[in-house]
CSV table of C-alpha atoms in Angstrom, one decimal:
chain,number,residue,atom,x,y,z
H,1,UNK,CA,0.0,0.0,0.0
H,2,UNK,CA,1.4,3.3,-1.0
H,3,UNK,CA,2.0,5.6,1.9
H,4,UNK,CA,-0.5,8.4,1.9
H,5,UNK,CA,0.9,11.8,2.1
H,6,UNK,CA,-0.4,14.0,4.8
H,7,UNK,CA,-1.8,17.3,3.6
H,8,UNK,CA,0.6,20.1,4.5
H,9,UNK,CA,-0.9,22.7,6.7
H,10,UNK,CA,0.5,25.6,4.7
H,11,UNK,CA,-0.9,24.3,1.4
H,12,UNK,CA,-4.2,23.3,2.9
H,13,UNK,CA,-4.6,26.9,4.0
H,14,UNK,CA,-3.4,28.5,0.8
H,15,UNK,CA,-5.4,26.5,-1.7
H,16,UNK,CA,-8.6,28.3,-1.1
H,17,UNK,CA,-7.0,31.8,-0.9
H,18,UNK,CA,-9.3,33.8,-3.1
H,19,UNK,CA,-9.3,37.5,-2.7
H,20,UNK,CA,-12.6,38.8,-1.4
H,21,UNK,CA,-13.9,42.3,-0.7
H,22,UNK,CA,-13.1,42.4,3.0
H,23,UNK,CA,-9.4,41.4,2.3
H,24,UNK,CA,-9.2,44.4,-0.1
H,25,UNK,CA,-10.5,46.8,2.6
H,26,UNK,CA,-8.3,45.2,5.2
H,27,UNK,CA,-5.2,45.2,3.0
H,28,UNK,CA,-5.6,48.9,2.3
H,29,UNK,CA,-5.7,49.7,6.0
H,30,UNK,CA,-3.3,47.0,7.3
H,31,UNK,CA,-1.9,44.1,5.2
H,32,UNK,CA,-1.4,42.1,8.4
H,33,UNK,CA,-5.2,42.2,9.0
H,34,UNK,CA,-5.8,40.7,5.5
H,35,UNK,CA,-3.4,37.9,6.2
H,36,UNK,CA,-5.1,37.0,9.5
H,37,UNK,CA,-8.5,37.1,8.0
H,38,UNK,CA,-7.4,34.8,5.2
H,39,UNK,CA,-6.7,32.2,7.9
H,40,UNK,CA,-10.1,32.8,9.5
H,41,UNK,CA,-8.3,34.3,12.5
H,42,UNK,CA,-11.1,36.7,13.0
H,43,UNK,CA,-10.8,39.5,15.6
H,44,UNK,CA,-12.4,39.8,19.0
H,45,UNK,CA,-16.1,39.7,18.1
H,46,UNK,CA,-17.0,41.5,21.3
H,47,UNK,CA,-15.1,44.5,20.2
H,48,UNK,CA,-17.4,47.5,20.4
H,49,UNK,CA,-16.7,48.9,17.0
H,50,UNK,CA,-17.4,45.6,15.3
H,51,UNK,CA,-20.7,45.4,17.0
H,52,UNK,CA,-21.5,49.0,16.1
H,53,UNK,CA,-20.6,48.4,12.5
H,54,UNK,CA,-22.8,45.3,12.2
H,55,UNK,CA,-25.7,47.2,13.8
H,56,UNK,CA,-25.3,50.1,11.4
H,57,UNK,CA,-25.2,47.8,8.4
H,58,UNK,CA,-28.3,46.0,9.6
H,59,UNK,CA,-30.4,49.0,10.5
H,60,UNK,CA,-29.6,51.5,7.8
H,61,UNK,CA,-31.5,51.6,4.5
H,62,UNK,CA,-33.8,48.9,5.7
H,63,UNK,CA,-36.3,49.8,3.0
H,64,UNK,CA,-33.8,49.2,0.2
H,65,UNK,CA,-32.7,45.8,-0.9
H,66,UNK,CA,-30.1,44.2,1.3
H,67,UNK,CA,-27.1,41.8,1.3
H,68,UNK,CA,-26.7,39.9,-1.9
H,69,UNK,CA,-24.2,37.1,-2.1
H,70,UNK,CA,-22.8,36.5,-5.5
H,71,UNK,CA,-20.2,33.8,-5.6
H,72,UNK,CA,-17.4,35.2,-3.4
H,73,UNK,CA,-18.9,38.7,-3.4
H,74,UNK,CA,-21.0,39.9,-0.4
H,75,UNK,CA,-22.7,43.1,-1.6
H,76,UNK,CA,-24.3,45.2,1.2
H,77,UNK,CA,-27.0,46.7,-1.0
H,78,UNK,CA,-28.0,46.2,-4.7
H,79,UNK,CA,-30.7,48.3,-6.4
H,80,UNK,CA,-31.9,49.4,-9.9
H,81,UNK,CA,-31.6,53.1,-10.7
H,82,UNK,CA,-33.3,53.4,-14.1
H,83,UNK,CA,-31.2,51.4,-16.5
H,84,UNK,CA,-28.3,51.2,-14.1
H,85,UNK,CA,-27.5,48.6,-11.6
H,86,UNK,CA,-26.2,50.2,-8.4
H,87,UNK,CA,-24.1,48.3,-5.9
H,88,UNK,CA,-23.5,50.0,-2.5
H,89,UNK,CA,-21.1,49.4,0.4
H,90,UNK,CA,-22.2,50.6,3.8
H,91,UNK,CA,-19.5,51.9,6.2
H,92,UNK,CA,-19.7,53.2,9.8
H,93,UNK,CA,-17.4,56.1,9.1
H,94,UNK,CA,-15.3,57.6,6.3
H,95,UNK,CA,-12.2,57.2,8.4
H,96,UNK,CA,-10.9,54.6,6.0
H,97,UNK,CA,-12.7,55.9,2.9
H,98,UNK,CA,-9.8,55.1,0.6
H,99,UNK,CA,-10.0,51.5,1.6
H,100,UNK,CA,-13.8,51.5,1.3
H,101,UNK,CA,-13.5,52.9,-2.2
H,102,UNK,CA,-11.1,50.2,-3.3
H,103,UNK,CA,-13.4,47.5,-1.8
H,104,UNK,CA,-16.3,48.8,-3.8
H,105,UNK,CA,-14.1,49.2,-6.9
H,106,UNK,CA,-13.2,45.6,-6.5
H,107,UNK,CA,-16.8,44.5,-6.4
H,108,UNK,CA,-17.5,46.5,-9.6
H,109,UNK,CA,-14.4,44.9,-11.2
H,110,UNK,CA,-15.4,41.4,-10.3
H,111,UNK,CA,-18.9,42.0,-11.5
H,112,UNK,CA,-17.5,43.2,-14.8
H,113,UNK,CA,-15.5,40.0,-15.1
H,114,UNK,CA,-18.9,38.2,-14.7
H,115,UNK,CA,-20.3,40.4,-17.4
H,116,UNK,CA,-22.3,42.8,-15.2
H,117,UNK,CA,-21.8,46.5,-15.5
H,118,UNK,CA,-22.7,48.4,-12.3
H,119,UNK,CA,-22.2,51.7,-10.6
H,120,UNK,CA,-21.0,52.0,-7.1
H,121,UNK,CA,-22.1,54.0,-4.1
H,122,UNK,CA,-20.4,54.4,-0.8
H,123,UNK,CA,-22.8,55.0,2.1
H,124,UNK,CA,-22.0,56.5,5.4
H,125,UNK,CA,-25.3,56.5,7.2
H,126,UNK,CA,-24.0,58.0,10.4
H,127,UNK,CA,-22.5,60.9,8.4
H,128,UNK,CA,-25.6,61.2,6.1
H,129,UNK,CA,-23.2,61.0,3.2
H,130,UNK,CA,-23.2,59.2,-0.2
H,131,UNK,CA,-20.4,59.0,-2.6
H,132,UNK,CA,-20.6,57.8,-6.2
H,133,UNK,CA,-18.0,55.6,-7.7
H,134,UNK,CA,-17.5,54.7,-11.4
H,135,UNK,CA,-15.1,52.0,-12.5
H,136,UNK,CA,-12.9,53.6,-15.2
H,137,UNK,CA,-9.9,52.1,-16.9
H,138,UNK,CA,-7.3,53.5,-14.4
H,139,UNK,CA,-9.3,52.3,-11.4
H,140,UNK,CA,-9.8,48.9,-12.9
H,141,UNK,CA,-6.0,48.6,-13.5
H,142,UNK,CA,-5.5,49.7,-9.9
H,143,UNK,CA,-7.8,46.9,-8.7
H,144,UNK,CA,-6.0,44.3,-10.8
H,145,UNK,CA,-2.6,45.3,-9.4
H,146,UNK,CA,-4.0,45.3,-5.9
H,147,UNK,CA,-5.4,41.8,-6.3
H,148,UNK,CA,-2.0,40.6,-7.4
H,149,UNK,CA,-0.2,42.2,-4.4
H,150,UNK,CA,-2.8,40.7,-2.0
H,151,UNK,CA,-2.4,37.2,-3.5
H,152,UNK,CA,1.3,37.4,-3.0
H,153,UNK,CA,0.9,38.4,0.6
H,154,UNK,CA,-1.6,35.7,1.4
H,155,UNK,CA,0.8,33.1,0.1
H,156,UNK,CA,3.3,34.1,2.8
H,157,UNK,CA,3.6,31.5,5.5
H,158,UNK,CA,3.5,34.1,8.3
H,159,UNK,CA,1.7,37.4,8.6
H,160,UNK,CA,3.6,40.6,8.3
H,161,UNK,CA,4.8,41.8,11.7
H,162,UNK,CA,2.5,44.3,13.5
H,163,UNK,CA,3.1,48.0,12.8
H,164,UNK,CA,1.6,50.6,14.9
H,165,UNK,CA,-0.6,52.9,12.8
H,166,UNK,CA,-3.4,55.3,13.5
H,167,UNK,CA,-6.0,52.5,13.1
H,168,UNK,CA,-4.5,50.4,15.9
H,169,UNK,CA,-6.3,52.3,18.7
H,170,UNK,CA,-9.7,51.2,17.4
H,171,UNK,CA,-8.9,47.9,15.8
H,172,UNK,CA,-10.4,44.7,17.1
H,173,UNK,CA,-7.1,42.9,16.3
H,174,UNK,CA,-4.9,45.2,18.4
H,175,UNK,CA,-4.9,43.0,21.5
H,176,UNK,CA,-3.9,40.1,19.4
H,177,UNK,CA,-1.2,42.0,17.6
H,178,UNK,CA,0.4,43.6,20.6
H,179,UNK,CA,-0.1,40.9,23.2
S,1,UNK,CA,-17.3,44.9,30.9
S,2,UNK,CA,-18.9,41.5,31.1
S,3,UNK,CA,-19.4,39.8,34.4
S,4,UNK,CA,-19.3,36.4,35.8
S,5,UNK,CA,-22.5,35.3,37.5
S,6,UNK,CA,-22.1,33.1,40.6
S,7,UNK,CA,-25.2,31.1,41.8
S,8,UNK,CA,-24.8,29.8,45.3
S,9,UNK,CA,-28.3,29.3,46.3
S,10,UNK,CA,-30.8,26.8,45.1
S,11,UNK,CA,-33.3,27.9,42.5
S,12,UNK,CA,-34.1,28.1,38.9
S,13,UNK,CA,-32.2,29.7,36.1
S,14,UNK,CA,-34.3,30.5,33.1
S,15,UNK,CA,-34.9,32.8,30.2
S,16,UNK,CA,-37.5,35.4,30.6
S,17,UNK,CA,-38.0,37.3,27.4
S,18,UNK,CA,-34.4,38.3,26.5
S,19,UNK,CA,-33.1,38.3,30.0
S,20,UNK,CA,-31.6,35.8,32.4
S,21,UNK,CA,-33.8,35.2,35.4
S,22,UNK,CA,-32.7,33.6,38.6
S,23,UNK,CA,-35.7,32.5,40.7
S,24,UNK,CA,-34.8,31.6,44.3
S,25,UNK,CA,-37.1,31.2,47.3
S,26,UNK,CA,-36.2,34.6,48.8
S,27,UNK,CA,-36.2,36.7,45.6
S,28,UNK,CA,-36.2,36.7,41.8
S,29,UNK,CA,-33.3,38.5,40.1
S,30,UNK,CA,-32.7,39.5,36.5
S,31,UNK,CA,-29.4,39.8,34.7
S,32,UNK,CA,-29.0,41.5,31.3
S,33,UNK,CA,-27.8,38.7,29.2
S,34,UNK,CA,-25.3,40.8,27.2
S,35,UNK,CA,-23.4,41.6,30.4
S,36,UNK,CA,-22.9,38.0,31.4
S,37,UNK,CA,-19.6,36.3,30.3
S,38,UNK,CA,-20.1,33.0,32.1
S,39,UNK,CA,-22.0,31.5,35.0
S,40,UNK,CA,-20.7,29.5,37.9
S,41,UNK,CA,-23.3,27.2,39.4
S,42,UNK,CA,-22.7,26.1,43.0
S,43,UNK,CA,-26.2,25.7,44.3
S,44,UNK,CA,-28.9,23.2,43.3
S,45,UNK,CA,-30.0,25.1,40.2
S,46,UNK,CA,-32.6,23.8,37.8
S,47,UNK,CA,-32.3,24.8,34.2
S,48,UNK,CA,-34.0,23.5,31.0
S,49,UNK,CA,-32.8,22.8,27.5
S,50,UNK,CA,-34.5,26.1,26.5
S,51,UNK,CA,-32.2,27.9,28.9
S,52,UNK,CA,-29.2,26.2,27.5
S,53,UNK,CA,-30.2,27.1,24.0
S,54,UNK,CA,-30.5,30.7,25.1
S,55,UNK,CA,-27.1,30.6,26.7
S,56,UNK,CA,-25.7,29.0,23.6
S,57,UNK,CA,-27.1,31.7,21.4
S,58,UNK,CA,-25.6,34.3,23.7
S,59,UNK,CA,-22.3,32.3,23.8
S,60,UNK,CA,-22.3,32.0,27.6
S,61,UNK,CA,-20.4,29.2,29.3
S,62,UNK,CA,-21.8,27.6,32.4
S,63,UNK,CA,-19.5,26.0,34.9
S,64,UNK,CA,-21.0,23.5,37.3
S,65,UNK,CA,-19.6,22.7,40.8
S,66,UNK,CA,-20.6,19.9,43.1
S,67,UNK,CA,-21.9,20.0,46.6
S,68,UNK,CA,-18.4,20.5,48.1
S,69,UNK,CA,-17.4,23.1,45.5
S,70,UNK,CA,-15.5,20.6,43.4
S,71,UNK,CA,-15.6,21.2,39.7
S,72,UNK,CA,-18.1,19.0,37.9
S,73,UNK,CA,-18.0,20.2,34.3
S,74,UNK,CA,-18.9,23.0,31.9
S,75,UNK,CA,-21.5,23.7,29.3
S,76,UNK,CA,-19.3,24.8,26.4
S,77,UNK,CA,-21.5,26.1,23.6
S,78,UNK,CA,-20.6,25.2,20.1
S,79,UNK,CA,-17.4,26.9,18.9
S,80,UNK,CA,-18.1,30.2,17.3
S,81,UNK,CA,-14.5,31.2,16.4
S,82,UNK,CA,-13.4,28.7,13.8
S,83,UNK,CA,-10.1,28.7,12.0
S,84,UNK,CA,-9.3,25.4,10.4
S,85,UNK,CA,-5.8,26.7,9.9
S,86,UNK,CA,-5.2,27.4,13.5
S,87,UNK,CA,-6.6,24.0,14.6
S,88,UNK,CA,-4.2,22.3,12.3
S,89,UNK,CA,-1.3,24.3,13.7
S,90,UNK,CA,-2.4,23.5,17.2
S,91,UNK,CA,-2.5,19.8,16.4
S,92,UNK,CA,0.9,20.0,14.6
S,93,UNK,CA,2.5,21.4,17.7
S,94,UNK,CA,1.0,18.6,19.7
S,95,UNK,CA,2.0,15.8,17.3
S,96,UNK,CA,5.6,16.9,16.9
S,97,UNK,CA,7.3,15.9,20.2
S,98,UNK,CA,9.9,18.7,19.9
S,99,UNK,CA,7.4,21.4,19.3
S,100,UNK,CA,5.2,20.0,22.1
S,101,UNK,CA,8.1,20.0,24.5
S,102,UNK,CA,8.9,23.7,23.8
S,103,UNK,CA,5.4,24.7,24.8
S,104,UNK,CA,5.1,22.4,27.8
S,105,UNK,CA,8.4,23.7,29.1
S,106,UNK,CA,7.2,27.3,28.7
S,107,UNK,CA,4.1,26.5,30.8
S,108,UNK,CA,6.2,25.0,33.6
S,109,UNK,CA,8.8,27.8,33.4
S,110,UNK,CA,6.1,30.4,33.6
S,111,UNK,CA,4.5,28.7,36.6
S,112,UNK,CA,7.8,28.4,38.4
S,113,UNK,CA,8.8,32.0,37.6
S,114,UNK,CA,5.5,33.3,39.0
S,115,UNK,CA,5.8,31.0,42.1
S,116,UNK,CA,9.2,32.6,42.7
S,117,UNK,CA,7.7,36.1,42.4
S,118,UNK,CA,5.2,35.2,45.1
S,119,UNK,CA,7.8,33.6,47.4
S,120,UNK,CA,10.2,36.5,47.0
S,121,UNK,CA,7.6,39.0,47.9
S,122,UNK,CA,7.2,37.4,51.3
S,123,UNK,CA,11.0,36.8,51.6
S,124,UNK,CA,11.4,40.6,51.2
S,125,UNK,CA,8.9,41.0,54.0
S,126,UNK,CA,11.0,39.2,56.5
S,127,UNK,CA,9.7,35.6,56.1
S,128,UNK,CA,12.3,32.9,56.3
S,129,UNK,CA,12.0,31.7,52.7
S,130,UNK,CA,15.6,31.9,51.4
S,131,UNK,CA,15.8,28.1,51.3
S,132,UNK,CA,12.5,27.8,49.3
S,133,UNK,CA,13.6,30.5,46.9
S,134,UNK,CA,16.9,28.7,46.4
S,135,UNK,CA,15.3,25.3,45.8
S,136,UNK,CA,12.8,26.6,43.3
S,137,UNK,CA,15.4,28.7,41.5
S,138,UNK,CA,17.5,25.5,41.1
S,139,UNK,CA,14.5,23.7,39.6
S,140,UNK,CA,13.8,26.5,37.2
S,141,UNK,CA,17.4,27.2,36.2
S,142,UNK,CA,18.9,23.7,36.5
S,143,UNK,CA,16.5,20.8,36.1
S,144,UNK,CA,14.0,22.5,33.8
S,145,UNK,CA,16.3,23.1,30.8
S,146,UNK,CA,17.6,19.5,31.1
S,147,UNK,CA,14.2,17.9,30.7
S,148,UNK,CA,13.8,15.8,27.6
S,149,UNK,CA,10.2,14.7,28.0
S,150,UNK,CA,6.9,16.0,29.1
S,151,UNK,CA,6.8,13.5,31.9
S,152,UNK,CA,10.0,14.8,33.3
S,153,UNK,CA,8.6,18.3,33.2
S,154,UNK,CA,5.6,17.3,35.1
S,155,UNK,CA,7.7,15.7,37.7
S,156,UNK,CA,9.9,18.8,38.2
S,157,UNK,CA,6.8,20.9,38.4
S,158,UNK,CA,5.3,18.6,41.0
S,159,UNK,CA,8.5,18.6,43.1
S,160,UNK,CA,8.9,22.4,43.0
S,161,UNK,CA,5.3,22.8,44.0
S,162,UNK,CA,5.7,20.5,47.0
S,163,UNK,CA,8.4,22.9,48.3
S,164,UNK,CA,6.3,25.8,47.5
S,165,UNK,CA,3.2,24.6,49.3
S,166,UNK,CA,5.4,23.7,52.4
S,167,UNK,CA,6.4,27.4,52.5
S,168,UNK,CA,2.8,28.4,53.0
S,169,UNK,CA,3.3,27.5,56.7
S,170,UNK,CA,6.0,30.2,56.9
S,171,UNK,CA,4.1,32.7,54.8
S,172,UNK,CA,1.0,32.3,56.8
S,173,UNK,CA,2.7,31.9,60.2
S,174,UNK,CA,0.4,33.3,62.9
S,175,UNK,CA,-2.7,32.2,61.1
S,176,UNK,CA,-4.9,29.4,62.5
S,177,UNK,CA,-4.0,27.1,59.5
S,178,UNK,CA,-1.1,24.9,58.6
S,179,UNK,CA,-0.5,22.6,55.7
S,180,UNK,CA,1.1,19.2,55.7
S,181,UNK,CA,1.7,18.7,52.1
S,182,UNK,CA,-0.6,19.0,49.2
S,183,UNK,CA,-3.7,16.8,49.3
S,184,UNK,CA,-6.5,16.7,46.7
S,185,UNK,CA,-9.7,14.7,46.2
S,186,UNK,CA,-10.4,15.3,49.0
S,187,UNK,CA,-8.4,18.2,50.5
S,188,UNK,CA,-7.3,17.2,54.1
S,189,UNK,CA,-7.1,20.7,55.6
S,190,UNK,CA,-8.4,24.2,55.1
S,191,UNK,CA,-5.4,25.4,53.2
S,192,UNK,CA,-5.7,22.5,50.8
S,193,UNK,CA,-9.4,23.2,50.4
S,194,UNK,CA,-8.5,26.8,49.5
S,195,UNK,CA,-5.8,25.8,47.1
S,196,UNK,CA,-8.1,23.3,45.3
S,197,UNK,CA,-11.0,25.8,45.1
S,198,UNK,CA,-8.8,28.6,43.8
S,199,UNK,CA,-7.2,26.4,41.2
S,200,UNK,CA,-10.5,25.1,39.9
S,201,UNK,CA,-11.6,28.7,39.5
S,202,UNK,CA,-8.5,29.6,37.5
S,203,UNK,CA,-9.0,26.5,35.3
S,204,UNK,CA,-12.5,27.5,34.3
S,205,UNK,CA,-11.7,31.2,33.9
S,206,UNK,CA,-9.0,30.2,31.4
S,207,UNK,CA,-11.5,27.9,29.7
S,208,UNK,CA,-14.0,30.8,29.4
S,209,UNK,CA,-11.3,32.8,27.7
S,210,UNK,CA,-10.3,30.0,25.4
S,211,UNK,CA,-13.8,30.0,24.2
S,212,UNK,CA,-13.3,33.5,22.9
S,213,UNK,CA,-10.3,32.5,20.9
S,214,UNK,CA,-9.6,30.1,18.0
S,215,UNK,CA,-7.9,27.6,20.2
S,216,UNK,CA,-9.3,24.2,20.9
S,217,UNK,CA,-9.3,23.5,24.7
S,218,UNK,CA,-9.0,19.8,24.1
S,219,UNK,CA,-5.4,20.0,22.8
S,220,UNK,CA,-3.0,20.7,25.6
S,221,UNK,CA,0.8,20.3,25.6
S,222,UNK,CA,1.9,19.8,29.2
S,223,UNK,CA,-1.2,18.0,30.4
S,224,UNK,CA,-1.9,14.8,28.4
S,225,UNK,CA,-4.5,15.2,25.8
S,226,UNK,CA,-7.0,12.5,25.6
S,227,UNK,CA,-9.5,14.4,23.4
S,228,UNK,CA,-12.3,13.9,25.8
S,229,UNK,CA,-11.6,16.6,28.3
S,230,UNK,CA,-10.3,20.1,28.4
S,231,UNK,CA,-6.5,20.3,28.9
S,232,UNK,CA,-5.2,23.4,27.3
S,233,UNK,CA,-6.8,25.5,30.1
S,234,UNK,CA,-4.9,23.4,32.7
S,235,UNK,CA,-1.6,24.3,30.8
S,236,UNK,CA,-2.2,28.0,30.7
S,237,UNK,CA,-3.5,28.0,34.3
S,238,UNK,CA,-0.1,26.8,35.5
S,239,UNK,CA,1.2,30.3,34.9
S,240,UNK,CA,-1.7,32.1,36.6
S,241,UNK,CA,-2.4,29.9,39.6
S,242,UNK,CA,0.4,31.5,41.8
S,243,UNK,CA,-0.5,35.0,40.9
S,244,UNK,CA,-4.3,34.6,41.0
S,245,UNK,CA,-5.4,31.8,43.3
S,246,UNK,CA,-2.5,31.7,45.7
S,247,UNK,CA,-2.4,35.5,46.2
S,248,UNK,CA,-6.1,35.5,46.9
S,249,UNK,CA,-5.5,32.8,49.4
S,250,UNK,CA,-2.8,34.8,51.2
S,251,UNK,CA,-5.0,37.8,51.3
S,252,UNK,CA,-8.0,36.0,52.7
S,253,UNK,CA,-6.1,34.1,55.3
S,254,UNK,CA,-3.4,36.8,56.1
S,255,UNK,CA,-6.0,39.5,56.7
S,256,UNK,CA,-8.2,37.0,58.6
S,257,UNK,CA,-11.1,37.5,56.2
S,258,UNK,CA,-11.5,33.8,56.2
S,259,UNK,CA,-11.3,31.7,59.4
S,260,UNK,CA,-11.9,28.2,60.7
S,261,UNK,CA,-15.7,28.9,60.7
S,262,UNK,CA,-15.7,29.0,56.9
S,263,UNK,CA,-14.9,25.4,56.5
S,264,UNK,CA,-16.9,22.2,56.8
S,265,UNK,CA,-15.3,18.9,57.9
S,266,UNK,CA,-16.6,15.6,56.6
S,267,UNK,CA,-14.6,12.8,58.0
S,268,UNK,CA,-11.0,13.2,56.7
S,269,UNK,CA,-12.1,15.9,54.2
S,270,UNK,CA,-12.3,19.6,54.5
S,271,UNK,CA,-14.3,21.9,52.3
S,272,UNK,CA,-15.1,25.6,52.1
S,273,UNK,CA,-18.7,26.3,53.2
S,274,UNK,CA,-21.0,28.6,51.2
S,275,UNK,CA,-20.0,31.7,53.1
S,276,UNK,CA,-16.3,30.8,52.6
S,277,UNK,CA,-16.9,30.3,48.9
S,278,UNK,CA,-18.6,33.7,48.6
S,279,UNK,CA,-15.7,35.4,50.4
S,280,UNK,CA,-13.2,33.7,48.1
S,281,UNK,CA,-15.1,34.5,44.9
S,282,UNK,CA,-15.5,38.1,45.9
S,283,UNK,CA,-11.8,38.5,46.5
S,284,UNK,CA,-11.0,36.5,43.3
S,285,UNK,CA,-13.2,38.7,41.1
S,286,UNK,CA,-11.7,41.8,42.6
S,287,UNK,CA,-8.2,40.4,41.7
S,288,UNK,CA,-9.3,39.8,38.1
S,289,UNK,CA,-10.7,43.3,37.8
S,290,UNK,CA,-7.6,45.0,39.1
S,291,UNK,CA,-5.4,46.5,36.5
S,292,UNK,CA,-1.8,47.3,35.8
S,293,UNK,CA,0.1,49.1,33.0
S,294,UNK,CA,0.9,46.8,30.1
S,295,UNK,CA,4.1,47.9,28.3
S,296,UNK,CA,3.4,46.5,24.9
S,297,UNK,CA,-0.2,47.4,24.7
S,298,UNK,CA,0.6,50.8,26.2
S,299,UNK,CA,-2.5,50.8,28.3
S,300,UNK,CA,-3.8,49.4,31.6
S,301,UNK,CA,-5.2,45.9,31.4
S,302,UNK,CA,-7.0,43.8,34.0
S,303,UNK,CA,-5.9,40.3,34.9
S,304,UNK,CA,-9.0,39.1,33.1
S,305,UNK,CA,-7.8,40.6,29.9
S,306,UNK,CA,-4.3,39.3,30.7
S,307,UNK,CA,-5.7,35.7,30.4
S,308,UNK,CA,-6.9,36.4,26.9
S,309,UNK,CA,-3.6,38.1,25.9
S,310,UNK,CA,-1.8,35.0,27.0
S,311,UNK,CA,-3.9,32.9,24.6
S,312,UNK,CA,-3.3,35.4,21.8
S,313,UNK,CA,0.5,34.9,22.4
S,314,UNK,CA,0.0,31.2,22.2
S,315,UNK,CA,-1.9,31.6,18.8
S,316,UNK,CA,1.0,33.7,17.5
S,317,UNK,CA,3.4,31.0,18.5
S,318,UNK,CA,1.3,28.4,16.7
S,319,UNK,CA,1.1,30.3,13.5
S,320,UNK,CA,4.9,30.7,13.6
S,321,UNK,CA,4.9,34.4,14.2
S,322,UNK,CA,6.6,34.9,17.6
S,323,UNK,CA,7.9,32.3,20.1
S,324,UNK,CA,5.7,32.0,23.1
S,325,UNK,CA,7.0,33.6,26.3
S,326,UNK,CA,4.9,33.1,29.4
S,327,UNK,CA,3.7,36.0,31.4
S,328,UNK,CA,5.9,36.6,34.4
S,329,UNK,CA,4.7,39.0,37.1
S,330,UNK,CA,7.1,41.8,37.9
S,331,UNK,CA,5.8,42.3,41.4
């Protein structure tokens, strides 16, 4: 009988490493966070800002259509606006709006790959603010490059070391990183 | 901050709307469920499956204790933090004897280092403990690094602890209690009863924290894993027993907050009575709530948080990020 090879932990974890929206957002803020999330090492769920974020996502725009799962995409909100399909991402604050913008751009990019053209909208209910986003050529190229960089990162056997940044103070991972 | 709920009296624990309700003969009390971290059941408490389902939904652990305050078991709701990656890593470090030994040694080293802190504290206060300090230092610096197996580690740990427990007589000289060696199941004297009770609280506190991490409590490194019972919490508790349980014991006995009247004798066995347990638990919770400045986190943390941080350090070791160093008290 041939000896069965044991699956290698590293490979087992990296085979299913598909980039998803939350990794994009995480990577833009802190690459370490993206790596941890890819291993399902989720942060402290009792963290107050996480609970708040979930609450806001659940309670805002309750009249509009909510949460659509399309393959690996988890879209907060999808609606028709005349001829256009609008995909929206709900965020607690615009503190990390650059990251939120790339996450949304990623959704639009992935939808385009599936043959769906859509427009994007960033929603900050607490700030009563909306922001339009259109996926143009340069943004699409940015997303493609970003995806590449993230894939490279996720293949690393260990996460990048923690680095103290402005987001650490309110991050649900900070106890884990700095313990 | 979430709290632990201690039920000493007999009664009924049930769900009422979205609140936890404790019905006892004297009174009915309500506890907002979101504020409850875990529940310690000492009394004859009735609860139904519906209650357990509610507790599961709210991710609350329930720890059960027997008539004498002995640990019976825990209701451990289905895991909510799942990381296949981390579980594989945890198992990998168990299956590889070298990797396992590294962690097992750290747990013993951490335990001994904290024992030394406690003993030195009293040595600095004029207690005759130089010999004890010397013996334990020898174990920590000499025998420990030489150990090649987990069994040897366990033996060293046990021997060092025997010297340590003997020193309780000196630390607590002037108190009505004396200890003649460690005795368990059942404890033979009040100090042993206090040690046992305190240790079992540390075990389940660590277990409650493990639930909030990705670690599997069934895979331990120092204490043999048999996949049927929790062992990782026993490992991590080694580090915290001296600075949590034993310090609480010294406070309670040293300050005469607990006396001979707080114990029940049953033949050769001695147990804390209900009043004694209440006093212990009060002091214990106070200890867990007390805070100190954490250099790396750059903020004050409580001992309760410290338990969680220790588990995070272990996770980081398992994913190959940073070698695990046990927490050693500085005071």
